[in-house]
PDB file of C-alpha atoms in Angstrom:
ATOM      1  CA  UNK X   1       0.000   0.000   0.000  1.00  0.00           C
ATOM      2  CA  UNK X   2       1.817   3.375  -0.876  1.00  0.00           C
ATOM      3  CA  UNK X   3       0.734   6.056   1.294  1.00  0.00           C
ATOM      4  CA  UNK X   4       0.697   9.824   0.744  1.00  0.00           C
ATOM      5  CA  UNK X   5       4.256  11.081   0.807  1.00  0.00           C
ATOM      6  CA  UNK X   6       5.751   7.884  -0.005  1.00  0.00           C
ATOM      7  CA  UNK X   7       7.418   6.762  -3.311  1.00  0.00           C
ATOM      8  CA  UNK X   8       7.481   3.674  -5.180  1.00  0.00           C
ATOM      9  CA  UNK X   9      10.138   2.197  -7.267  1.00  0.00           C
ATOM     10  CA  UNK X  10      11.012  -1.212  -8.953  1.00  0.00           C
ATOM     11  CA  UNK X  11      14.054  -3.010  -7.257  1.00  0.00           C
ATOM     12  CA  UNK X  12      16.602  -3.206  -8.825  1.00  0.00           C
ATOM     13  CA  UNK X  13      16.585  -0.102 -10.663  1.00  0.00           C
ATOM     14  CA  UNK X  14      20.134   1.208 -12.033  1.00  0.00           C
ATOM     15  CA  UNK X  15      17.350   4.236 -12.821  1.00  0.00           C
ATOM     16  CA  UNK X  16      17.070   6.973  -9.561  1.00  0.00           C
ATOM     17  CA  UNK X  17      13.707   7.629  -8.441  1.00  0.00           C
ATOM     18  CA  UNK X  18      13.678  11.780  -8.704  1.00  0.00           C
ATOM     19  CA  UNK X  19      11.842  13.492  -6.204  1.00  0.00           C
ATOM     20  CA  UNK X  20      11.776  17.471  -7.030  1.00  0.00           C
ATOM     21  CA  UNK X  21      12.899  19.734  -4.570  1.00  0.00           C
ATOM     22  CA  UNK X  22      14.643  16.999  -2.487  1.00  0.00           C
ATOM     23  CA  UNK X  23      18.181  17.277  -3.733  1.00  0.00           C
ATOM     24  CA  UNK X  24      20.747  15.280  -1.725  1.00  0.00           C
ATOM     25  CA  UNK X  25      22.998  18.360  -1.511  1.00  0.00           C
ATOM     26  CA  UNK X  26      24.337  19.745   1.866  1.00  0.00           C
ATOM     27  CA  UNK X  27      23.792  23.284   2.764  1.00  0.00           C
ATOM     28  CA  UNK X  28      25.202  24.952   5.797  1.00  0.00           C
ATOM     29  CA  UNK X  29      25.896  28.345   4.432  1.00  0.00           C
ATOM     30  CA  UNK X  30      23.008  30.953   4.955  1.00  0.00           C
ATOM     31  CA  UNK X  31      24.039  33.412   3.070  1.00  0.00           C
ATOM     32  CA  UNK X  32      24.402  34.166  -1.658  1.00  0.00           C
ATOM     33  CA  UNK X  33      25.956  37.438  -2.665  1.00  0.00           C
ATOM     34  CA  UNK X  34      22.241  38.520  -3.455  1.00  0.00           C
ATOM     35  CA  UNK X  35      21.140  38.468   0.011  1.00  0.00           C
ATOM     36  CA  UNK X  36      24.475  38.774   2.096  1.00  0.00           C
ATOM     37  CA  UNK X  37      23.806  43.308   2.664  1.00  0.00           C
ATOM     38  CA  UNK X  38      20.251  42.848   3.902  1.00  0.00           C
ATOM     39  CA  UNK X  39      20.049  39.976   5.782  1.00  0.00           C
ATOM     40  CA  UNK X  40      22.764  40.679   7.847  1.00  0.00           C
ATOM     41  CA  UNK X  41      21.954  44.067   8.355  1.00  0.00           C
ATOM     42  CA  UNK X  42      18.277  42.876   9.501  1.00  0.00           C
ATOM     43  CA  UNK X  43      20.147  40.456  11.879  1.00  0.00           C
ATOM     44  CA  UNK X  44      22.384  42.877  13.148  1.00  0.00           C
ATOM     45  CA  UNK X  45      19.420  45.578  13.544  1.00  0.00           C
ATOM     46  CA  UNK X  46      17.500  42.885  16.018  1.00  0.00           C
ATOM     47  CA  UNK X  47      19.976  42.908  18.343  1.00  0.00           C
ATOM     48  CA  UNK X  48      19.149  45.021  21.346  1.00  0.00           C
ATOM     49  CA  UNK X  49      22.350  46.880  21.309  1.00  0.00           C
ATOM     50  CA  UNK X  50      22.617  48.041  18.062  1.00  0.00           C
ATOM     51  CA  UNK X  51      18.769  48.916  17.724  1.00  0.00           C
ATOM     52  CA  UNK X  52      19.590  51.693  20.778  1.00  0.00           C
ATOM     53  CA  UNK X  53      22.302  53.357  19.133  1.00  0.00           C
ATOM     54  CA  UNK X  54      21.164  53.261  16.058  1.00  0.00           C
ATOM     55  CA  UNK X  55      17.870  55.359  18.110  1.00  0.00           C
ATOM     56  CA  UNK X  56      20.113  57.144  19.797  1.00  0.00           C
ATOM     57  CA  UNK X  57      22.049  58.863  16.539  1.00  0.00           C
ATOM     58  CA  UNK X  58      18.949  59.618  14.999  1.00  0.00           C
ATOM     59  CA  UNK X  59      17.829  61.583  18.027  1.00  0.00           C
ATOM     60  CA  UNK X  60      20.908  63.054  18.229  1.00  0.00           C
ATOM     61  CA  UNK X  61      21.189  63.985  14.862  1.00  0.00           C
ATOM     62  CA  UNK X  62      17.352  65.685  14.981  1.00  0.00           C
ATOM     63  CA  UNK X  63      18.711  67.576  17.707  1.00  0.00           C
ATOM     64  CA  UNK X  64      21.802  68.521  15.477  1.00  0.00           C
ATOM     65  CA  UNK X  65      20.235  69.293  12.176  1.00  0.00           C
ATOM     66  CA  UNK X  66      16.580  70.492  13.612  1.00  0.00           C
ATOM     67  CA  UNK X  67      15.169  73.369  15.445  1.00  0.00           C
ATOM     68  CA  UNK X  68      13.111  70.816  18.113  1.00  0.00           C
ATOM     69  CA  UNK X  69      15.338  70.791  20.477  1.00  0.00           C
ATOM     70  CA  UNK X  70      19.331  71.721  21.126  1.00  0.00           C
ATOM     71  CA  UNK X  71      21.732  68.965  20.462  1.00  0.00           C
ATOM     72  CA  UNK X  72      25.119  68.914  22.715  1.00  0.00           C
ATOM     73  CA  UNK X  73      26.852  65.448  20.993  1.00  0.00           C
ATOM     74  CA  UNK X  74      27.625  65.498  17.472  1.00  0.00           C
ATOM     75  CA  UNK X  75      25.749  62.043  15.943  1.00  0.00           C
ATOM     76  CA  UNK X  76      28.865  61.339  14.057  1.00  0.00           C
ATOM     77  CA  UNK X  77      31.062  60.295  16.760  1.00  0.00           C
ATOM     78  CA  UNK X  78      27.900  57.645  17.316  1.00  0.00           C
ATOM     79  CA  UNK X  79      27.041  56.385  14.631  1.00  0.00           C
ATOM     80  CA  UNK X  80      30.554  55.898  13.200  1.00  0.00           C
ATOM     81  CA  UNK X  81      31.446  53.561  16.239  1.00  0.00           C
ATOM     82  CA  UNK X  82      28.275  51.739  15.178  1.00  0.00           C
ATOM     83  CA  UNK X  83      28.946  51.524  11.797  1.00  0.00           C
ATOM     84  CA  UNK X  84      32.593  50.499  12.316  1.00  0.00           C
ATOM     85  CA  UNK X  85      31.373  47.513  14.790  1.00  0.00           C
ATOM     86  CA  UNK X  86      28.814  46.579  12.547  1.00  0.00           C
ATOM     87  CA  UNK X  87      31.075  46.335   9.608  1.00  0.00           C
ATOM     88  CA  UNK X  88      33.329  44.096  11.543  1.00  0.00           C
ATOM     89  CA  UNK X  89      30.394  41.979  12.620  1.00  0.00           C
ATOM     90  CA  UNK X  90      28.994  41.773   8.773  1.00  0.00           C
ATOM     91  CA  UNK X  91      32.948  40.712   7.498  1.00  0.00           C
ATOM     92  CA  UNK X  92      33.046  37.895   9.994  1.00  0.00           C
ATOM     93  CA  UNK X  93      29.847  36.904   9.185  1.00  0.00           C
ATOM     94  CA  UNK X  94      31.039  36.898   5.505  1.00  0.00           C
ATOM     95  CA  UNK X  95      34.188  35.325   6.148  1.00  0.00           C
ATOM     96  CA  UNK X  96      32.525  32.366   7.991  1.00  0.00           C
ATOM     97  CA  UNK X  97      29.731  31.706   5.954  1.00  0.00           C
ATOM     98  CA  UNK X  98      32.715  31.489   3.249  1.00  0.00           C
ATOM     99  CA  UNK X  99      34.091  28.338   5.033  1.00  0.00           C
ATOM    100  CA  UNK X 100      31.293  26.985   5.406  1.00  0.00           C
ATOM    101  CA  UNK X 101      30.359  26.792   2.008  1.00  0.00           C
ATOM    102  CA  UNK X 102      33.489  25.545   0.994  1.00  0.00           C
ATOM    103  CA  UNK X 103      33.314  22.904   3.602  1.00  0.00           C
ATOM    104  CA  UNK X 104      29.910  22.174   2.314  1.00  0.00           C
ATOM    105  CA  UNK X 105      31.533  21.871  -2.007  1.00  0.00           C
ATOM    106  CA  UNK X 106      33.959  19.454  -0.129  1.00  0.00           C
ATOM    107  CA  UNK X 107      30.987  17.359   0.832  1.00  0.00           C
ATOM    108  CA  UNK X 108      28.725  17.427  -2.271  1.00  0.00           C
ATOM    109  CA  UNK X 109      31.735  16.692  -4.467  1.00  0.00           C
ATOM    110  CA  UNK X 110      33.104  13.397  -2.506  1.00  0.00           C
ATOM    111  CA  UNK X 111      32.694  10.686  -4.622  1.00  0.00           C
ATOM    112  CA  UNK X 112      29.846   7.537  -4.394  1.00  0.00           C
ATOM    113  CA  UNK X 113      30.353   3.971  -5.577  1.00  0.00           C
ATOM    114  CA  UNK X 114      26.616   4.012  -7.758  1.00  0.00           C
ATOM    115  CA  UNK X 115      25.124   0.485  -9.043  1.00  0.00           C
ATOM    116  CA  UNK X 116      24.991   0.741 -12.902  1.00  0.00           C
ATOM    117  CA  UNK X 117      23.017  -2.502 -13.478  1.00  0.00           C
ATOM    118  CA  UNK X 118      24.956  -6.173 -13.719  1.00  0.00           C
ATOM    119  CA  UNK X 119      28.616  -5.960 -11.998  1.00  0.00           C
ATOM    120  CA  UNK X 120      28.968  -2.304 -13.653  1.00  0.00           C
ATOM    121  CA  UNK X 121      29.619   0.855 -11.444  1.00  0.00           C
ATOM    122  CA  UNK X 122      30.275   4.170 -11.557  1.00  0.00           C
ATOM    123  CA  UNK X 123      31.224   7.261  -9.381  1.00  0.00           C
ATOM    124  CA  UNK X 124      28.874   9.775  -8.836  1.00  0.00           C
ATOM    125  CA  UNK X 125      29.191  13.599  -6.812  1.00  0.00           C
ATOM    126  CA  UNK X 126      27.725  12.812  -3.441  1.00  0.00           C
ATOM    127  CA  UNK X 127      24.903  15.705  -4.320  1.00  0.00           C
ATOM    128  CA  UNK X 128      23.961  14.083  -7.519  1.00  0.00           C
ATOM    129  CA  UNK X 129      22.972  10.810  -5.081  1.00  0.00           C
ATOM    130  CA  UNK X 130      19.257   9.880  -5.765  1.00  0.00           C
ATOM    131  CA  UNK X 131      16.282   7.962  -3.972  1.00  0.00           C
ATOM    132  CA  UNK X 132      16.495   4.415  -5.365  1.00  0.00           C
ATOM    133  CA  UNK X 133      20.411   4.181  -6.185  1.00  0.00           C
ATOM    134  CA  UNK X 134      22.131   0.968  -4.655  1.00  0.00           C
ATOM    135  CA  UNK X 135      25.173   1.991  -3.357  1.00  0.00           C
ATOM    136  CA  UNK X 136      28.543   0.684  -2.452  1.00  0.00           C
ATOM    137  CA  UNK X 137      29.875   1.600   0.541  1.00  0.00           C
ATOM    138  CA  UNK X 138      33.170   0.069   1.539  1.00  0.00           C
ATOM    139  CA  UNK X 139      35.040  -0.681   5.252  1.00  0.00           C
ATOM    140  CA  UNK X 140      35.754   3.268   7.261  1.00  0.00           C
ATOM    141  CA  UNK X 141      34.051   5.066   3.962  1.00  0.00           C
ATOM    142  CA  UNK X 142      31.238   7.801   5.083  1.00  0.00           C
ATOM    143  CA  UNK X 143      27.885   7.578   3.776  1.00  0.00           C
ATOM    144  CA  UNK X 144      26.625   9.601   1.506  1.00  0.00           C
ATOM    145  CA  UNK X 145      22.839   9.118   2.793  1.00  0.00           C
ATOM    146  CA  UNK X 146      20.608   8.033   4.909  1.00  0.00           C
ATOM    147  CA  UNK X 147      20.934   3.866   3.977  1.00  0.00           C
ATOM    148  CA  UNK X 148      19.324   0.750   4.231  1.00  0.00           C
ATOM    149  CA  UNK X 149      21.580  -2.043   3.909  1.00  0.00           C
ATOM    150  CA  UNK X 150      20.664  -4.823   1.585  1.00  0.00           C
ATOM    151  CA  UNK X 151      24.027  -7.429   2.309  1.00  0.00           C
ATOM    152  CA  UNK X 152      26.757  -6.672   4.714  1.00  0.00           C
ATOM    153  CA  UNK X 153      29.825  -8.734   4.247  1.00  0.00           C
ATOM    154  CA  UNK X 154      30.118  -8.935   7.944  1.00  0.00           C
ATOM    155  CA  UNK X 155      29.250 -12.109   9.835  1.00  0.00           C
ATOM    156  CA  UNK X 156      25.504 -12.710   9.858  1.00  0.00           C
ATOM    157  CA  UNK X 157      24.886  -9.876   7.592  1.00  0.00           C
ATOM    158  CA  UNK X 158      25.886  -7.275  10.230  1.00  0.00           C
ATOM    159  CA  UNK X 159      27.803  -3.636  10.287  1.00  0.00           C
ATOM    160  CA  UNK X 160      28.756  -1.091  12.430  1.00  0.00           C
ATOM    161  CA  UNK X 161      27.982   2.146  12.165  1.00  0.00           C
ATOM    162  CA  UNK X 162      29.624   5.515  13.478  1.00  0.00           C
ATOM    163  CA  UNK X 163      27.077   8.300  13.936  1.00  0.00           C
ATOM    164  CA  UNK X 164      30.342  10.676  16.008  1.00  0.00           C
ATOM    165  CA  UNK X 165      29.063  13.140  13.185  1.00  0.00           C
ATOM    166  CA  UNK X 166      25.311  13.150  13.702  1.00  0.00           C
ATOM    167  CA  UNK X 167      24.463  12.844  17.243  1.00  0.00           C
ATOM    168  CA  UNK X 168      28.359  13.216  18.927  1.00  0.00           C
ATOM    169  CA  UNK X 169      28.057   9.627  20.408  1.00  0.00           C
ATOM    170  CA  UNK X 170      31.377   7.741  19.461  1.00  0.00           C
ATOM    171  CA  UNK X 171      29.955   4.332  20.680  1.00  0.00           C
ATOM    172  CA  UNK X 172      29.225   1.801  17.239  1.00  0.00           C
ATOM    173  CA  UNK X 173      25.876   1.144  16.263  1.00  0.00           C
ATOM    174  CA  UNK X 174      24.936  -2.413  14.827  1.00  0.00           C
ATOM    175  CA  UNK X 175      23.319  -2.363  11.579  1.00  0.00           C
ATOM    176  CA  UNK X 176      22.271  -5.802   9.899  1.00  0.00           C
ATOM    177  CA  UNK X 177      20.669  -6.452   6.773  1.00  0.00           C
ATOM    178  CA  UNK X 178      17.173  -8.622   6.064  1.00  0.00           C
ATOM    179  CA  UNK X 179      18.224 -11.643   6.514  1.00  0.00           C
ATOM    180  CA  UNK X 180      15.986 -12.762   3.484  1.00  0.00           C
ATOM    181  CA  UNK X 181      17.274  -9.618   1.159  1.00  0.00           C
ATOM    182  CA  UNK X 182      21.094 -10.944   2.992  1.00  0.00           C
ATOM    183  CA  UNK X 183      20.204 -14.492   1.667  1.00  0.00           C
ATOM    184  CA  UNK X 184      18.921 -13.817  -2.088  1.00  0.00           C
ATOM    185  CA  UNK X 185      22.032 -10.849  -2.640  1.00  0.00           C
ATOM    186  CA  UNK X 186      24.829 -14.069  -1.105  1.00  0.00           C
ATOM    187  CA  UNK X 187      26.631 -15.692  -3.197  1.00  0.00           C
ATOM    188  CA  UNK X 188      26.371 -20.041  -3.305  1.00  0.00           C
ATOM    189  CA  UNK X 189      30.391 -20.258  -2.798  1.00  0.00           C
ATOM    190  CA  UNK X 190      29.956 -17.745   0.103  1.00  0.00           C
ATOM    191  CA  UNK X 191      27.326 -18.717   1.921  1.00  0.00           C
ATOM    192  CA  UNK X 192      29.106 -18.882   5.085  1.00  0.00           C
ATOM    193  CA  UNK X 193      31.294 -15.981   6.782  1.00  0.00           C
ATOM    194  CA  UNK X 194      34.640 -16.279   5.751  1.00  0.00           C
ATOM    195  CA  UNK X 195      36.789 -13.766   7.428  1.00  0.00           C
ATOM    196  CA  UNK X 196      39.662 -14.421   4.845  1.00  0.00           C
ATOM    197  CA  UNK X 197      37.508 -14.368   1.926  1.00  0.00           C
ATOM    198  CA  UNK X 198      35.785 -11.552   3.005  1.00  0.00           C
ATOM    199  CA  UNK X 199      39.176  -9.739   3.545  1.00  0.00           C
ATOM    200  CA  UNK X 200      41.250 -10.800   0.275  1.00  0.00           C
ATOM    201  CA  UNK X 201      38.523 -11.019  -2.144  1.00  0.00           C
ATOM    202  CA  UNK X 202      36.398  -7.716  -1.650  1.00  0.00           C
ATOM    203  CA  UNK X 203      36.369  -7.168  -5.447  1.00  0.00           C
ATOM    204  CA  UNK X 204      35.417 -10.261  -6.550  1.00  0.00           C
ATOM    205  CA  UNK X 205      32.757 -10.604  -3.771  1.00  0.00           C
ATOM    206  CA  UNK X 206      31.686  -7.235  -4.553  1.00  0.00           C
ATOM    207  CA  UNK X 207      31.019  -8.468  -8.305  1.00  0.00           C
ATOM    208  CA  UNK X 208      29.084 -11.793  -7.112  1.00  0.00           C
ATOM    209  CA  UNK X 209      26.718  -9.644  -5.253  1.00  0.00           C
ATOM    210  CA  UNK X 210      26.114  -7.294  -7.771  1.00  0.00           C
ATOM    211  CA  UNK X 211      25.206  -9.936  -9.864  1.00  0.00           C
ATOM    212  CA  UNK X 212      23.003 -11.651  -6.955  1.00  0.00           C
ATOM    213  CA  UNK X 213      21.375  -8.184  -7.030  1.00  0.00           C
ATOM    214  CA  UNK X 214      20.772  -8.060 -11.003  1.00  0.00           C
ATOM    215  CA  UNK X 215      18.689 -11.215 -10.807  1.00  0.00           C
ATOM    216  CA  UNK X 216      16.493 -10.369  -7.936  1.00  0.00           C
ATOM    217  CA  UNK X 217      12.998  -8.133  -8.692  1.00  0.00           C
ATOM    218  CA  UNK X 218      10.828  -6.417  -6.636  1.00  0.00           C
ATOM    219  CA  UNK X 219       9.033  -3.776  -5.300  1.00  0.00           C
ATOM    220  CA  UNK X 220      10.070  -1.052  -2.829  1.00  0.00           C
ATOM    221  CA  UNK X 221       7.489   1.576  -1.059  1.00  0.00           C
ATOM    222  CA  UNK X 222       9.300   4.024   1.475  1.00  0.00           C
ATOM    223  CA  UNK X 223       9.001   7.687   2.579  1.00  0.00           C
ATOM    224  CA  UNK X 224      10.344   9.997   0.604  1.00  0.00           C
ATOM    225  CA  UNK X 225      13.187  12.452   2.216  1.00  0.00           C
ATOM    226  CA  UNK X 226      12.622  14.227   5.414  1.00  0.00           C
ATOM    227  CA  UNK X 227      14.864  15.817   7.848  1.00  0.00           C
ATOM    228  CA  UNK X 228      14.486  12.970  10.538  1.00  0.00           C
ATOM    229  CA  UNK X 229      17.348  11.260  11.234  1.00  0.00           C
ATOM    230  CA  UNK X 230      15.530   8.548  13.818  1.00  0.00           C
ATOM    231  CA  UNK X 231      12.759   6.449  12.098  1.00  0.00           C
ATOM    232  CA  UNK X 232      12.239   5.237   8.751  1.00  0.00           C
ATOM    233  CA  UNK X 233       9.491   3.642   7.203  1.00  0.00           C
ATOM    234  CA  UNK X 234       9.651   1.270   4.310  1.00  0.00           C
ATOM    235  CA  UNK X 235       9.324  -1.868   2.540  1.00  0.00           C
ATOM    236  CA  UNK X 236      10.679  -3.876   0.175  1.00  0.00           C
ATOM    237  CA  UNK X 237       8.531  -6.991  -1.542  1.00  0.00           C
ATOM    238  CA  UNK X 238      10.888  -9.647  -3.673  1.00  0.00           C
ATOM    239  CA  UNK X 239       9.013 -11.876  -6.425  1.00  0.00           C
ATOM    240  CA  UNK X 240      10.606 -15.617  -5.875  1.00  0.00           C
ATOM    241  CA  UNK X 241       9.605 -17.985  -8.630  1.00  0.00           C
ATOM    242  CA  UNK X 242       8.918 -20.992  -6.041  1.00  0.00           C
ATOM    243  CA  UNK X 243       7.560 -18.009  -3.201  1.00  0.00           C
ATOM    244  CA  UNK X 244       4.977 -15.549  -2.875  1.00  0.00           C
ATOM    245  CA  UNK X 245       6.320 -11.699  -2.421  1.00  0.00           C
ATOM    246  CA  UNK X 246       7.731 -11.419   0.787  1.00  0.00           C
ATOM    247  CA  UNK X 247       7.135  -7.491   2.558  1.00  0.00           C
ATOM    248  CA  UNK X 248      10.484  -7.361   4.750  1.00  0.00           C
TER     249      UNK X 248
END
């Protein structure tokens, strides 16, 4: 049953699954040269401080320039101090937001190991990463998404999982594949964990489950992007010639 917000997409499917306005890009920076003048200065102008002398040189300049009442102070010697604080505020603010979008190219640009269909794969810019892409991810490589693993080489289809980045805690997290998605994507010779296989022959294992995962079909129904990091909802149905579908 797909449900409003969720997508649908054959499995496997060397094809994405696009969802407009959902790109996989990273975005820290807050700032474009378009918008950098104003929005600052509207930041700037809500903080208490700078609101009251920016109310105080006006008055003082009325006084200065107008017959309503006599003004002692000079508003220049005011609102240049302002001005020269504020500057040095904004050019931080620029400098910053500079580093973090650098920082944030550096991210979109790493590479991803993408499925092509059979044994084939390519490398793909980490923002350019779709819904629907099976993707390789090898021993202490980051992930480029939010995952669900089909087959871990681990024993018993298991991983762990560093989420220092995420949520600060440096502890490992066990991940494990379906076993029944763990059992169609093994290979017969590999059936059972072999630590030294597993270890010397990552590229040739890698190539036997690709290949595994070219001959399965199904269905998969899951919820399309979202900015929670916690639960995710979604299924995936596999047509076996001597079984029904199986929702797992």
């Amino acid at each position: 049953l797909v449900m409003p917000g969720d997508v649908k997409l054959k499995f496997p499917s060397p094809e994405p699954m696009k969802v407009i306005g959902r790109p996989n890009q990273i975005k820290t920076s807050k700032y474009t040269w378009l918008n950098f003048l104003p929005k600052n200065l509207y930041e700037q102008l809500h903080k208490f401080a700078n609101s009251y002398f920016l109310v105080i040189s006006t008055i003082m300049y009325l006084g200065e320039k107008t017959p309503l009442y006599v003004g002692t102070i000079r508003a220049f010697s005011t609102v240049g101090v302002l001005v020269m604080m504020m500057a040095v505020t904004a050019t931080m603010a620029l400098l910053d937001d500079l580093r973090r979008k650098q920082a944030d190219r550096e991210i979109n640009t790493k590479k991803a190991c993408v499925w092509s269909g059979g044994v084939q794969t390519s490398k793909k810019d980490w923002e350019n990463v779709a819904v629907g892409e099976i993707l390789i991810v090898k021993q202490d490589e980051e992930f480029p998404a939010d995952m669900v693993p089909f087959y871990c080489s681990g024993e018993g289809g298991n991983c762990y999982v560093s989420t220092a980045n995420l949520d600060g805690e440096t502890n490992l997290k066990l991940k494990s594949a379906s076993k029944e998605v763990q059992a169609a994507c093994t290979p017969a010779n590999n059936a059972d964990y072999n630590p030294d296989r597993r270890a010397h022959g990552v590229e040739k294992l890698e190539r036997e489950v690709l290949g595994m995962i070219d001959k399965l079909k199904g269905d998969v129904v899951a919820e399309e992007p979202n900015s929670n990091i916690h639960d995710f909802k979604g299924s995936l149905s596999l047509q076996n010639p001597s079984k029904p579908s199986e929702s797992l």
